[in-house]
PDB file of C-alpha atoms in Angstrom:
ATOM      1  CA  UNK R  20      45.543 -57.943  23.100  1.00 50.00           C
ATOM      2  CA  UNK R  21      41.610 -57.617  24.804  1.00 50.00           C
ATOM      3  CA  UNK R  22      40.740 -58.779  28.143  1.00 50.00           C
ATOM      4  CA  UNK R  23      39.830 -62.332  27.975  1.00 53.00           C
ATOM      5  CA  UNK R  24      39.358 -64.197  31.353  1.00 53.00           C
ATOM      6  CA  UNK R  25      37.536 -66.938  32.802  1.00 53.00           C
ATOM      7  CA  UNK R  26      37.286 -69.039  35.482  1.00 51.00           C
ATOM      8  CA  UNK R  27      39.648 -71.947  36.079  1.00 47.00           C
ATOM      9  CA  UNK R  28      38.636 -75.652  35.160  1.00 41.00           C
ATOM     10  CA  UNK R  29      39.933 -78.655  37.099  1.00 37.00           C
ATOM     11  CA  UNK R  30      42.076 -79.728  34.519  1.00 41.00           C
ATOM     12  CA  UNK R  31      44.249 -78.378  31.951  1.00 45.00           C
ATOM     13  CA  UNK R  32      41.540 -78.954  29.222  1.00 47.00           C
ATOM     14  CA  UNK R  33      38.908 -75.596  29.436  1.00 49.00           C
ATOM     15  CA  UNK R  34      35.643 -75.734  27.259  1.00 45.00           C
ATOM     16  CA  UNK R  35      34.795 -72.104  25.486  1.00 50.00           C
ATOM     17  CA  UNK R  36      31.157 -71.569  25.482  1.00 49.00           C
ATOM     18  CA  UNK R  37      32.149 -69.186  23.242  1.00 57.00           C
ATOM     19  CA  UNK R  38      33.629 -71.179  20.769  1.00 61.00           C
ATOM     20  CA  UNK R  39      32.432 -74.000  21.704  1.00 62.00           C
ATOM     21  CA  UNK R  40      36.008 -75.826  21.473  1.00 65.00           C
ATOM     22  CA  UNK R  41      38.184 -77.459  23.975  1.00 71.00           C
ATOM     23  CA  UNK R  42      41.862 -75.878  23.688  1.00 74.00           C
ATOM     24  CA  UNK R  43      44.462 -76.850  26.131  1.00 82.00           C
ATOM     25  CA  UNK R  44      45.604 -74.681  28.656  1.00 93.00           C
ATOM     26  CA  UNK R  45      49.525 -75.809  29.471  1.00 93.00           C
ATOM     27  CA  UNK R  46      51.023 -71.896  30.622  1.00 96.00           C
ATOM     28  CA  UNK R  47      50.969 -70.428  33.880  1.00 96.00           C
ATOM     29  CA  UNK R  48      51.065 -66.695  33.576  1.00 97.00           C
ATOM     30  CA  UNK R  49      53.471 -64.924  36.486  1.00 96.00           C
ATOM     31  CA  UNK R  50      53.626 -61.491  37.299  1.00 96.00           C
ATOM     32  CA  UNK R  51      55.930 -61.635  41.192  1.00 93.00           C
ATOM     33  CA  UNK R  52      57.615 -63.871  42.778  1.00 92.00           C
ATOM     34  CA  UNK R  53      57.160 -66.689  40.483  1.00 93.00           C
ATOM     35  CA  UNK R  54      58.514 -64.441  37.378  1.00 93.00           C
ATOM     36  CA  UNK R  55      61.228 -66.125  35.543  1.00 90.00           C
ATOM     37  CA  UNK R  56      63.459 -63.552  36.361  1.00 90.00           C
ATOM     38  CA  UNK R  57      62.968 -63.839  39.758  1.00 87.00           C
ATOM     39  CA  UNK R  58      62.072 -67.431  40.032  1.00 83.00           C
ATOM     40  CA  UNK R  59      62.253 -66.837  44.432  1.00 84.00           C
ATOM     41  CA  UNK R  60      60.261 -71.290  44.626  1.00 87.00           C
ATOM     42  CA  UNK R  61      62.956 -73.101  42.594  1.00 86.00           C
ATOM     43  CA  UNK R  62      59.999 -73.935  40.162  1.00 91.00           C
ATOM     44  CA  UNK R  63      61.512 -72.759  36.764  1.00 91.00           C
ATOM     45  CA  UNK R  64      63.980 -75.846  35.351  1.00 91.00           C
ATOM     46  CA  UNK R  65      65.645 -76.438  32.595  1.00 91.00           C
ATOM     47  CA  UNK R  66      62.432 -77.939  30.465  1.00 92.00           C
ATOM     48  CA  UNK R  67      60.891 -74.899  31.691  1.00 94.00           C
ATOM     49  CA  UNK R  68      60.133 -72.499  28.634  1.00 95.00           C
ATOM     50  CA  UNK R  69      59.698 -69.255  29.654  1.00 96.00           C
ATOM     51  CA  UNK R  70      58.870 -65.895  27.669  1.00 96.00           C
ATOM     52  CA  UNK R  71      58.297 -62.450  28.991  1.00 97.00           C
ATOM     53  CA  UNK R  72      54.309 -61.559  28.336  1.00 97.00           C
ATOM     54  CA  UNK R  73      51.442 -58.697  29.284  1.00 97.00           C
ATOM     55  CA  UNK R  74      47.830 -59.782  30.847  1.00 97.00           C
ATOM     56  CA  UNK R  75      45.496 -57.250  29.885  1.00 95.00           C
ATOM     57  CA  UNK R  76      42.516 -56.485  32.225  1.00 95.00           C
ATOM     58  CA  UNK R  77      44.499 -56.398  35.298  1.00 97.00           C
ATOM     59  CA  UNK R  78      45.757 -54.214  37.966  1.00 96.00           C
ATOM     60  CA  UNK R  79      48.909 -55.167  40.121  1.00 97.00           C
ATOM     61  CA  UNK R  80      49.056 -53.912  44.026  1.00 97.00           C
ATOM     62  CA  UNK R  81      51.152 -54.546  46.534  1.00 94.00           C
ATOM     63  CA  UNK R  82      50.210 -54.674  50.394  1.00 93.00           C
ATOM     64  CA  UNK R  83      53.473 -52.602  52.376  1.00 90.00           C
ATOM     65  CA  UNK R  84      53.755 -55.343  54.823  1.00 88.00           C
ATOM     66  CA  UNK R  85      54.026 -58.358  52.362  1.00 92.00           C
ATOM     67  CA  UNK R  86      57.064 -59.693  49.914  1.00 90.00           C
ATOM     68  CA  UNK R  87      54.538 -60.213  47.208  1.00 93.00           C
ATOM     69  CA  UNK R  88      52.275 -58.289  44.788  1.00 95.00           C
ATOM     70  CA  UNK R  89      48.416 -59.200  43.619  1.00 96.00           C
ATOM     71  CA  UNK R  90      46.735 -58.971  40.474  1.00 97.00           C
ATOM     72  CA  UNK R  91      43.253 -58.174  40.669  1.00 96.00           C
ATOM     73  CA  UNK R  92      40.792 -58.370  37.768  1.00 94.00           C
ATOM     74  CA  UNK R  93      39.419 -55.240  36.009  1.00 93.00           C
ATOM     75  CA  UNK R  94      38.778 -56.385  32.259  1.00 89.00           C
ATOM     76  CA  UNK R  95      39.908 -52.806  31.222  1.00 92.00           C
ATOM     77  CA  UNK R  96      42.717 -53.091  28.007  1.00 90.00           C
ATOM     78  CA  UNK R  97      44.074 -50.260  29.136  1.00 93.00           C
ATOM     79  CA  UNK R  98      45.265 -52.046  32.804  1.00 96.00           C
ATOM     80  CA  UNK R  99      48.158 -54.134  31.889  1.00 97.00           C
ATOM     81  CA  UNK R 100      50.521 -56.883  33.580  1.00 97.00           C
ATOM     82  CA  UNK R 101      53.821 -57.083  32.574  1.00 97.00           C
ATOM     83  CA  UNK R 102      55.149 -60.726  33.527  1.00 97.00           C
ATOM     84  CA  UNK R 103      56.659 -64.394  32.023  1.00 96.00           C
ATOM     85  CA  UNK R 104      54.756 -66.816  30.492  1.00 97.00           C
ATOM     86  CA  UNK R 105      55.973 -70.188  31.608  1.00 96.00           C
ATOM     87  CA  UNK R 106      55.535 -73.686  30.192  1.00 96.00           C
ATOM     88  CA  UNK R 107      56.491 -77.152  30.151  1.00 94.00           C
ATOM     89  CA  UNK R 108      55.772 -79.638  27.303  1.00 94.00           C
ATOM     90  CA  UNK R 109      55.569 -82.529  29.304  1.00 94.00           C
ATOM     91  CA  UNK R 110      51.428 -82.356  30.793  1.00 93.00           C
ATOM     92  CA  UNK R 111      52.462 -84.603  33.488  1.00 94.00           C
ATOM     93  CA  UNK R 112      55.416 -82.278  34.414  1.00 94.00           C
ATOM     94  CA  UNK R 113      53.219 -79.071  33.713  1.00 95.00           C
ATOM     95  CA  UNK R 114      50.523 -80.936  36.171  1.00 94.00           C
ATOM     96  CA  UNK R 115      52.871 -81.547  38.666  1.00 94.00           C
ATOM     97  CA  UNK R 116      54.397 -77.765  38.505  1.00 94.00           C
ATOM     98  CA  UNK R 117      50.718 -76.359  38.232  1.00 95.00           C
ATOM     99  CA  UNK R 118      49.695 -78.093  41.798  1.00 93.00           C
ATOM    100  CA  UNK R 119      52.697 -76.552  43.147  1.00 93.00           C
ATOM    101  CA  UNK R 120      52.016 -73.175  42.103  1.00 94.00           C
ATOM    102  CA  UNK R 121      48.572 -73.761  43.691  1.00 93.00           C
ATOM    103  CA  UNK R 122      50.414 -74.859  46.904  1.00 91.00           C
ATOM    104  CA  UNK R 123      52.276 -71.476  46.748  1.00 92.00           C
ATOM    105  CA  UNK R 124      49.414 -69.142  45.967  1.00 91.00           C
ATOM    106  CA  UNK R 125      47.486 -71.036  48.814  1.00 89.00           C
ATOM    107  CA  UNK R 126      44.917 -72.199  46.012  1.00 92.00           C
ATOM    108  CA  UNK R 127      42.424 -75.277  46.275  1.00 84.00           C
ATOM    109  CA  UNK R 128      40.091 -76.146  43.883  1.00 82.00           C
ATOM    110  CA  UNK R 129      37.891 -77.704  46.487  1.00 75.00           C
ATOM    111  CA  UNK R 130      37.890 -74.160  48.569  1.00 69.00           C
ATOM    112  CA  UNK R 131      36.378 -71.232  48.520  1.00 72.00           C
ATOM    113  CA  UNK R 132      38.101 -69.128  50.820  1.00 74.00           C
ATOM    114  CA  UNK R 133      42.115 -69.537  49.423  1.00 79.00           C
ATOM    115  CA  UNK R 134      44.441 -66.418  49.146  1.00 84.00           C
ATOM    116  CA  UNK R 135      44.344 -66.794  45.661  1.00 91.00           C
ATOM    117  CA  UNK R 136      42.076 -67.353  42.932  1.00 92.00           C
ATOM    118  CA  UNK R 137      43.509 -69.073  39.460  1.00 94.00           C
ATOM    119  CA  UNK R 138      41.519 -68.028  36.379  1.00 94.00           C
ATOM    120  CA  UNK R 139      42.320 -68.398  32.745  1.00 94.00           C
ATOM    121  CA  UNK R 140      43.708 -65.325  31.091  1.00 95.00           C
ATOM    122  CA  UNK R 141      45.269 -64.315  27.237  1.00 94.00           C
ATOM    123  CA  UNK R 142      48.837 -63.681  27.127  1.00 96.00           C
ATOM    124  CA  UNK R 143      50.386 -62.122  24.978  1.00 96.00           C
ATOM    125  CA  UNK R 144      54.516 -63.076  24.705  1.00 97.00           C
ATOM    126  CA  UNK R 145      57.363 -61.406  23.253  1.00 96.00           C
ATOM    127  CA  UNK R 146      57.182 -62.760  19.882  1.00 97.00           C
ATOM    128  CA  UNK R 147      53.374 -61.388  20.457  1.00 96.00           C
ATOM    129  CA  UNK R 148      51.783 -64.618  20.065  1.00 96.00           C
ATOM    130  CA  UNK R 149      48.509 -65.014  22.270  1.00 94.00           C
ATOM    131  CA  UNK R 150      48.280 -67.791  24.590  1.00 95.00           C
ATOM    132  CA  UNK R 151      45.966 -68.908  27.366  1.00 95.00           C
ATOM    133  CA  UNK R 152      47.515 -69.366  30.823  1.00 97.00           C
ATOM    134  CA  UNK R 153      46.960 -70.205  34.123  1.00 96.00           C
ATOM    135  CA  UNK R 154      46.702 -66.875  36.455  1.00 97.00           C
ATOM    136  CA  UNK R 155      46.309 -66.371  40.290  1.00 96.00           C
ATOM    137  CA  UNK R 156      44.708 -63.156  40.983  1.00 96.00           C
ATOM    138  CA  UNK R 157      42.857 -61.620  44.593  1.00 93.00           C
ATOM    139  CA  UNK R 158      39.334 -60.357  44.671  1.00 91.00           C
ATOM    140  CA  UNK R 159      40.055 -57.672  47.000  1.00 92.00           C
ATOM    141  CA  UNK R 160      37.361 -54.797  48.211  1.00 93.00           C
ATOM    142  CA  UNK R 161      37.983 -51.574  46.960  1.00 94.00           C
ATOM    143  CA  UNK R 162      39.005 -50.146  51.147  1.00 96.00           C
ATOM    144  CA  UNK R 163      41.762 -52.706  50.751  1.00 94.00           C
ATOM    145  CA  UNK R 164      43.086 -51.953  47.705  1.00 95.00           C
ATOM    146  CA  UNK R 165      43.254 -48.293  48.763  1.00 93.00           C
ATOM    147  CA  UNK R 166      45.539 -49.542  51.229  1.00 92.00           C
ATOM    148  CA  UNK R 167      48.073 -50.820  48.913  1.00 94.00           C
ATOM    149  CA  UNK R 168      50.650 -49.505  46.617  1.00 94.00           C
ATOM    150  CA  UNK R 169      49.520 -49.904  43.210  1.00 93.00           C
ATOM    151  CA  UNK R 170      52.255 -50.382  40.183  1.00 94.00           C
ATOM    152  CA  UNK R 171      50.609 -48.112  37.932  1.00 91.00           C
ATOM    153  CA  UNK R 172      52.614 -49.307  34.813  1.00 94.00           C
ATOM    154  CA  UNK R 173      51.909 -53.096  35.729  1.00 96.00           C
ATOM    155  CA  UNK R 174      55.693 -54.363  35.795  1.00 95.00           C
ATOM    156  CA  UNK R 175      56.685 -55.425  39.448  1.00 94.00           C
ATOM    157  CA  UNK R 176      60.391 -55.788  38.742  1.00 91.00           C
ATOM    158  CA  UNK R 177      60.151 -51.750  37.640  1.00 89.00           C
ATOM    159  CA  UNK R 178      63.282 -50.254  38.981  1.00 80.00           C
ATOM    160  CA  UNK R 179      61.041 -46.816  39.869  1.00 85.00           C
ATOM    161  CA  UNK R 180      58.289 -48.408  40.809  1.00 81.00           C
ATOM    162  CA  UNK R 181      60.190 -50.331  43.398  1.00 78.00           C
ATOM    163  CA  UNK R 182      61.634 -47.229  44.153  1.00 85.00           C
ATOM    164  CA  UNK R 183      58.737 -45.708  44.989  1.00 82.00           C
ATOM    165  CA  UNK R 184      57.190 -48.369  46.783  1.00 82.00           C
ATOM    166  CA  UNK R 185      60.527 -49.086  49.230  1.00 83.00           C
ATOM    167  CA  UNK R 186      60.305 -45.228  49.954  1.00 85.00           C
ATOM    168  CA  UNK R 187      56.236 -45.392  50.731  1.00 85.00           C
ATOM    169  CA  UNK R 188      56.902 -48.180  53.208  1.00 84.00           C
ATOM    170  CA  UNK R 189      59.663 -46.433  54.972  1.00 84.00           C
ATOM    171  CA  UNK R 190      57.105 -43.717  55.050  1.00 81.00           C
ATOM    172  CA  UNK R 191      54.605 -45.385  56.816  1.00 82.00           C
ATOM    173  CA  UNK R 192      56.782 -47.673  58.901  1.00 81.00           C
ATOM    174  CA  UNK R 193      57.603 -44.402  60.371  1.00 82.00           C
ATOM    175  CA  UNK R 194      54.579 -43.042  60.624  1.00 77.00           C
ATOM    176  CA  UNK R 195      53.243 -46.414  62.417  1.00 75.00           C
ATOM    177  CA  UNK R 196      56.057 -45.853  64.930  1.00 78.00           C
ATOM    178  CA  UNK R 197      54.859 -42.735  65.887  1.00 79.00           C
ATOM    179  CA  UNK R 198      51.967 -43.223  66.292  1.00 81.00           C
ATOM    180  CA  UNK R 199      52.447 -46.388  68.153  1.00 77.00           C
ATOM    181  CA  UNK R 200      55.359 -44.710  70.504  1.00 70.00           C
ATOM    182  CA  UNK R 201      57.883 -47.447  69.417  1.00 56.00           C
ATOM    183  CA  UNK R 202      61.120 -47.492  67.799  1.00 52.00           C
ATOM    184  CA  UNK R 203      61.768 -50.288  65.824  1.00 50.00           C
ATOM    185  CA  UNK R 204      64.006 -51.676  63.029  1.00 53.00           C
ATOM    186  CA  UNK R 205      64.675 -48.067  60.675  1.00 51.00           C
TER     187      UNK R 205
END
C-alpha cells in the first residue's frame, strides 16, 4: 500500500487526472470514534459493511483535552492508520450516511474553515484489497501537533497506547493544577 490522497469531490464520483477515469468512491475510511468497533454516532447498521483497513501517509494525534483523535496528512508509507473501512451498497443510503459523517466531523463543502477536512485516500482491508474512501483528516501546524499525544503505531483502540495516553493526561491535568493553584476532579 503507497500514499495515495487527494482532495474530496462533491459527489461520490472523483475524476483521476492521473488516470484519467472516473471510479466511484462509496467507503468512508474511520480511524476514532466512528470505527466499527466503536461505532460511539449510531451510524454503522445492519447494511453497513464494514472491514478493518490501514491508510498509509498518515499520522494519528490526539489533543489531551478532547474524546477524539486526528489524522493529519504526511504521504510517508511508513506513517500508517489502522482503522475500518465502512460501506453501504445502496448510493442513496451511502449519501445520506456520508452527509452525516460530514455533520459529525463539522465538514462543509461550501467552507473553508471546518474542523475537518475529507480527502480521498487508498485503503487497504483485511482481505488486502485496495479501495478508495472517504477520509476526514486536520491540517494542524506543527506547535500544535507538538501539543498532542501522538499514537506512534497508528491504531487508536491500542490497549498501550491508550495506556499511555490516559497516564500523560493525568500527568498534565496535574501539572495544570499546580500551576493554576486549583484542585479539581483527580
Amino acid at each position: 500500500l503507497r500514499c495515495f490522497c487527494e482532495p474530496s469531490q462533491c459527489s461520490m464520483l472523483l475524476f483521476s487526472a492521473g488516470t484519467g477515469k472516473t471510479m466511484v468512491v462509496d467507503c468512508v475510511f474511520a480511524y476514532g470514534t466512528m470505527r466499527a468497533e466503536i461505532d460511539r454516532w449510531n451510524m454503522i447498521d445492519s447494511n453497513c459493511q464494514h472491514l478493518k483497513a490501514k491508510a498509509c501517509g498518515f499520522k494519528l494525534y490526539q489533543e489531551y483535552s478532547f474524546f477524539y483523535p486526528f489524522a493529519t496528512k504526511t504521504c510517508k508509507d511508513s506513517d500508517v492508520i489502522e482503522g475500518s473501512v465502512l460501506h453501504w451498497n445502496d448510493p442513496v443510503v451511502f449519501a445520506h450516511k456520508l452527509a452525516g459523517y460530514d455533520t459529525i466531523e463539522g465538514y462543509s463543502e461550501d467552507r473553508e474553515n471546518g474542523l475537518y477536512q475529507r480527502i480521498v485516500v487508498d485503503v487497504e482491508d483485511e482481505n488486502r484489497q485496495i479501495r478508495k474512501a472517504y477520509m476526514y483528516i486536520q491540517d494542524q501546524s506543527p506547535e500544535y501537533i507538538e501539543e498532542c499525544f501522538a499514537f506512534a503505531n497508528g491504531d487508536w483502540l491500542d490497549s498501550t497506547a491508550r495506556e499511555h495516553f490516559d497516564t500523560e493526561k493525568k500527568r498534565i491535568d496535574q501539572a495544570a493544577r499546580k500551576i493554576l493553584g486549583r484542585h479539581g476532579p483527580k
